[in-house]
């Protein structure tokens, strides 16, 4: 297929591009290259990169020629940043998604929106299905939910071949170290404190990034237009246990754990039921223990990828977020 991959220079998008190129797709990436989007994530790959925002019709027009389908990963993705600076979340998720949908509608292109389990909110027991109500908690998840509703409306109103794919917490190579797992790995490797929010008993449903990327490809190829598919990981884990596993894998000390002020409005538990995606023929292949080992090894072996991040603007972000400097 000839694909336009928006947000393809980020964590999940670049993993998706790598997998799809190996399967023979031709790919153009449209990416604004925010702090989270990096040319380095694509440097070994044969793709055309157009630098621009999905809210910019001219950038889309430049990138879209000859494509059969659009997969939209482009987003602001960090919940903590959505709490302190929600602006870009509204622009990218609302205006950006709308602008991209208009481009898809003009050209009658198949469209996959990459979304998140966070649109359902928090769940005490059991798992969310695609029928669960949308009850987002943060500016991040609320704007993602808004984007999903807009995508669904383009199918309902205009007959656009639009599908939605909702993932659970991803981890793996190329993830920006503001997110729990890469942040804890790099801090543990450097002997920096490991900041655990609140009591550390929140639960997340972890999926290895290659499993999610394959799931999105599967929905793109086999999903029914107008449908939503949950693509969740095989394992749930309590945050504090994740941190302790990382300590064990890096050989760091338990003394690095530091309990810090909780995230405002912090969702307690996510759990995603993926029966519908499994019925389509997709299955997660990587269990959390194996994936976490691979991820720690990747960060250990790829200093050249994270060193420019850890020594750049990220330091100022870290200081604002955690009230202390990195070592
Ligand atoms: P990321 O932050 O690593 O990458 C986002 C990418 O989008 C970056 O390359 C960035 O430059 C680009 N981007 C941001 N705003 C843009 C704009 N206006 N126009 C064009 N490009 C723009 O994010 P990620 O973790 O790879 O997430 C990708 C998608 O998957 C997002 O839609 C996110 O909501 C969804 N998702 C993420 C997870 C997760 O655990 N990380 C889980 C489920 C769903
Ligand atoms: O569930 C899917 C979502 O997962 C995606 O849609 C989001 O884009 C992605 O960022 C992620 O959201 P979370 O908020 O769950 O991920 P994060 O890595 O920020 O945090 C995971 C958990 O760890 C959460 O309960 C908060 C906690 N945490 C996080 C950080 C960064 C800490 O305890 N300390 C930290 O320093």
GROMACS .gro file of N, CA and C in nm, residues 12 113-135 140 148 164-170 203-208 211-212 215-216 219 228-237 267-278 282-284:
model
  207
   12UNK      N    1   0.551   0.547   1.845
   12UNK     CA    2   0.475   0.436   1.785
   12UNK      C    3   0.476   0.448   1.633
  113UNK      N    4  -0.759   0.630   1.257
  113UNK     CA    5  -0.723   0.721   1.366
  113UNK      C    6  -0.664   0.637   1.479
  114UNK      N    7  -0.542   0.672   1.520
  114UNK     CA    8  -0.479   0.600   1.632
  114UNK      C    9  -0.522   0.668   1.761
  115UNK      N   10  -0.590   0.593   1.845
  115UNK     CA   11  -0.644   0.651   1.968
  115UNK      C   12  -0.601   0.568   2.089
  116UNK      N   13  -0.662   0.595   2.201
  116UNK     CA   14  -0.609   0.546   2.328
  116UNK      C   15  -0.719   0.495   2.422
  117UNK      N   16  -0.683   0.403   2.511
  117UNK     CA   17  -0.778   0.354   2.612
  117UNK      C   18  -0.816   0.466   2.710
  118UNK      N   19  -0.736   0.574   2.714
  118UNK     CA   20  -0.765   0.681   2.812
  118UNK      C   21  -0.896   0.752   2.783
  119UNK      N   22  -0.950   0.737   2.660
  119UNK     CA   23  -1.079   0.803   2.631
  119UNK      C   24  -1.191   0.743   2.716
  120UNK      N   25  -1.175   0.620   2.764
  120UNK     CA   26  -1.278   0.555   2.846
  120UNK      C   27  -1.270   0.598   2.993
  121UNK      N   28  -1.161   0.663   3.032
  121UNK     CA   29  -1.143   0.698   3.174
  121UNK      C   30  -1.086   0.582   3.252
  122UNK      N   31  -1.110   0.584   3.384
  122UNK     CA   32  -1.051   0.485   3.475
  122UNK      C   33  -1.155   0.377   3.506
  123UNK      N   34  -1.108   0.252   3.528
  123UNK     CA   35  -1.202   0.143   3.559
  123UNK      C   36  -1.151   0.064   3.680
  124UNK      N   37  -1.238   0.044   3.781
  124UNK     CA   38  -1.194  -0.024   3.904
  124UNK      C   39  -1.172  -0.172   3.885
  125UNK      N   40  -1.268  -0.238   3.815
  125UNK     CA   41  -1.253  -0.381   3.788
  125UNK      C   42  -1.309  -0.410   3.650
  126UNK      N   43  -1.274  -0.526   3.593
  126UNK     CA   44  -1.319  -0.559   3.458
  126UNK      C   45  -1.240  -0.481   3.354
  127UNK      N   46  -1.288  -0.488   3.228
  127UNK     CA   47  -1.215  -0.424   3.118
  127UNK      C   48  -1.311  -0.345   3.030
  128UNK      N   49  -1.258  -0.242   2.967
  128UNK     CA   50  -1.338  -0.163   2.873
  128UNK      C   51  -1.359  -0.241   2.744
  129UNK      N   52  -1.479  -0.228   2.688
  129UNK     CA   53  -1.503  -0.276   2.551
  129UNK      C   54  -1.525  -0.152   2.464
  130UNK      N   55  -1.540  -0.176   2.335
  130UNK     CA   56  -1.563  -0.065   2.242
  130UNK      C   57  -1.697   0.004   2.270
  131UNK      N   58  -1.785  -0.065   2.344
  131UNK     CA   59  -1.916  -0.007   2.378
  131UNK      C   60  -1.913   0.077   2.505
  132UNK      N   61  -1.805   0.074   2.579
  132UNK     CA   62  -1.798   0.149   2.705
  132UNK      C   63  -1.812   0.299   2.676
  133UNK      N   64  -1.876   0.372   2.769
  133UNK     CA   65  -1.891   0.517   2.745
  133UNK      C   66  -1.757   0.590   2.751
  134UNK      N   67  -1.748   0.699   2.678
  134UNK     CA   68  -1.626   0.781   2.682
  134UNK      C   69  -1.633   0.873   2.803
  135UNK      N   70  -1.537   0.858   2.896
  135UNK     CA   71  -1.535   0.942   3.017
  135UNK      C   72  -1.393   0.990   3.044
  140UNK      N   73  -0.556   1.582   2.779
  140UNK     CA   74  -0.507   1.489   2.676
  140UNK      C   75  -0.620   1.396   2.630
  148UNK      N   76  -1.186   1.134   1.825
  148UNK     CA   77  -1.252   1.008   1.789
  148UNK      C   78  -1.397   1.033   1.742
  164UNK      N   79  -1.119   0.346   1.385
  164UNK     CA   80  -1.048   0.395   1.505
  164UNK      C   81  -0.983   0.276   1.574
  165UNK      N   82  -0.858   0.294   1.615
  165UNK     CA   83  -0.784   0.187   1.681
  165UNK      C   84  -0.735   0.241   1.817
  166UNK      N   85  -0.786   0.184   1.926
  166UNK     CA   86  -0.751   0.236   2.061
  166UNK      C   87  -0.652   0.143   2.130
  167UNK      N   88  -0.536   0.196   2.164
  167UNK     CA   89  -0.432   0.116   2.226
  167UNK      C   90  -0.422   0.139   2.377
  168UNK      N   91  -0.359   0.043   2.444
  168UNK     CA   92  -0.328   0.062   2.586
  168UNK      C   93  -0.185   0.115   2.598
  169UNK      N   94  -0.129   0.119   2.719
  169UNK     CA   95   0.003   0.181   2.740
  169UNK      C   96   0.113   0.108   2.662
  170UNK      N   97   0.177   0.178   2.570
  170UNK     CA   98   0.287   0.120   2.491
  170UNK      C   99   0.421   0.142   2.560
  203UNK      N  100  -0.269   0.116   3.810
  203UNK     CA  101  -0.248  -0.001   3.722
  203UNK      C  102  -0.257   0.041   3.576
  204UNK      N  103  -0.162  -0.006   3.497
  204UNK     CA  104  -0.164   0.018   3.353
  204UNK      C  105  -0.158  -0.115   3.279
  205UNK      N  106  -0.214  -0.118   3.158
  205UNK     CA  107  -0.224  -0.238   3.075
  205UNK      C  108  -0.119  -0.223   2.964
  206UNK      N  109  -0.007  -0.296   2.979
  206UNK     CA  110   0.111  -0.269   2.894
  206UNK      C  111   0.112  -0.351   2.766
  207UNK      N  112   0.144  -0.281   2.656
  207UNK     CA  113   0.158  -0.349   2.525
  207UNK      C  114   0.292  -0.311   2.463
  208UNK      N  115   0.365  -0.413   2.415
  208UNK     CA  116   0.492  -0.387   2.347
  208UNK      C  117   0.460  -0.316   2.215
  211UNK      N  118   0.370  -0.492   1.893
  211UNK     CA  119   0.238  -0.557   1.892
  211UNK      C  120   0.129  -0.455   1.855
  212UNK      N  121   0.140  -0.335   1.912
  212UNK     CA  122   0.039  -0.233   1.881
  212UNK      C  123   0.050  -0.192   1.733
  215UNK      N  124  -0.105  -0.440   1.524
  215UNK     CA  125  -0.251  -0.432   1.542
  215UNK      C  126  -0.311  -0.322   1.456
  216UNK      N  127  -0.244  -0.207   1.451
  216UNK     CA  128  -0.295  -0.095   1.369
  216UNK      C  129  -0.292  -0.135   1.220
  219UNK      N  130  -0.586  -0.364   1.156
  219UNK     CA  131  -0.712  -0.290   1.147
  219UNK      C  132  -0.718  -0.215   1.013
  228UNK      N  133  -1.470   0.068   1.560
  228UNK     CA  134  -1.360   0.097   1.652
  228UNK      C  135  -1.305  -0.035   1.704
  229UNK      N  136  -1.172  -0.046   1.715
  229UNK     CA  137  -1.109  -0.169   1.765
  229UNK      C  138  -1.015  -0.136   1.881
  230UNK      N  139  -1.036  -0.202   1.994
  230UNK     CA  140  -0.942  -0.191   2.106
  230UNK      C  141  -0.824  -0.285   2.079
  231UNK      N  142  -0.702  -0.235   2.101
  231UNK     CA  143  -0.583  -0.318   2.083
  231UNK      C  144  -0.498  -0.304   2.210
  232UNK      N  145  -0.526  -0.393   2.306
  232UNK     CA  146  -0.462  -0.382   2.437
  232UNK      C  147  -0.356  -0.488   2.458
  233UNK      N  148  -0.273  -0.464   2.559
  233UNK     CA  149  -0.163  -0.556   2.589
  233UNK      C  150  -0.208  -0.677   2.669
  234UNK      N  151  -0.121  -0.779   2.679
  234UNK     CA  152  -0.156  -0.903   2.748
  234UNK      C  153  -0.142  -0.894   2.901
  235UNK      N  154  -0.079  -0.788   2.953
  235UNK     CA  155  -0.049  -0.786   3.097
  235UNK      C  156  -0.080  -0.650   3.160
  236UNK      N  157  -0.133  -0.659   3.283
  236UNK     CA  158  -0.151  -0.536   3.363
  236UNK      C  159  -0.045  -0.536   3.471
  237UNK      N  160  -0.002  -0.417   3.513
  237UNK     CA  161   0.098  -0.410   3.621
  237UNK      C  162   0.078  -0.283   3.702
  267UNK      N  163  -0.580   0.893   3.673
  267UNK     CA  164  -0.661   0.772   3.652
  267UNK      C  165  -0.597   0.655   3.726
  268UNK      N  166  -0.682   0.578   3.798
  268UNK     CA  167  -0.629   0.471   3.884
  268UNK      C  168  -0.593   0.346   3.804
  269UNK      N  169  -0.683   0.305   3.716
  269UNK     CA  170  -0.657   0.178   3.645
  269UNK      C  171  -0.711   0.185   3.502
  270UNK      N  172  -0.631   0.132   3.408
  270UNK     CA  173  -0.679   0.109   3.271
  270UNK      C  174  -0.677  -0.040   3.244
  271UNK      N  175  -0.777  -0.087   3.171
  271UNK     CA  176  -0.779  -0.227   3.129
  271UNK      C  177  -0.863  -0.236   3.002
  272UNK      N  178  -0.804  -0.291   2.899
  272UNK     CA  179  -0.868  -0.287   2.767
  272UNK      C  180  -0.899  -0.428   2.719
  273UNK      N  181  -1.025  -0.453   2.689
  273UNK     CA  182  -1.064  -0.583   2.631
  273UNK      C  183  -1.046  -0.575   2.479
  274UNK      N  184  -0.974  -0.674   2.422
  274UNK     CA  185  -0.939  -0.666   2.278
  274UNK      C  186  -1.000  -0.781   2.198
  275UNK      N  187  -1.112  -0.835   2.244
  275UNK     CA  188  -1.171  -0.953   2.176
  275UNK      C  189  -1.202  -0.922   2.029
  276UNK      N  190  -1.250  -0.800   2.003
  276UNK     CA  191  -1.290  -0.765   1.866
  276UNK      C  192  -1.169  -0.766   1.772
  277UNK      N  193  -1.055  -0.714   1.819
  277UNK     CA  194  -0.933  -0.715   1.735
  277UNK      C  195  -0.883  -0.858   1.718
  278UNK      N  196  -0.898  -0.938   1.823
  278UNK     CA  197  -0.855  -1.080   1.813
  278UNK      C  198  -0.943  -1.155   1.713
  282UNK      N  199  -0.579  -1.059   1.493
  282UNK     CA  200  -0.459  -1.003   1.556
  282UNK      C  201  -0.442  -1.064   1.696
  283UNK      N  202  -0.319  -1.080   1.738
  283UNK     CA  203  -0.291  -1.129   1.874
  283UNK      C  204  -0.160  -1.066   1.922
  284UNK      N  205  -0.157  -1.020   2.048
  284UNK     CA  206  -0.030  -0.970   2.104
  284UNK      C  207   0.066  -1.088   2.119
   0.00000   0.00000   0.00000
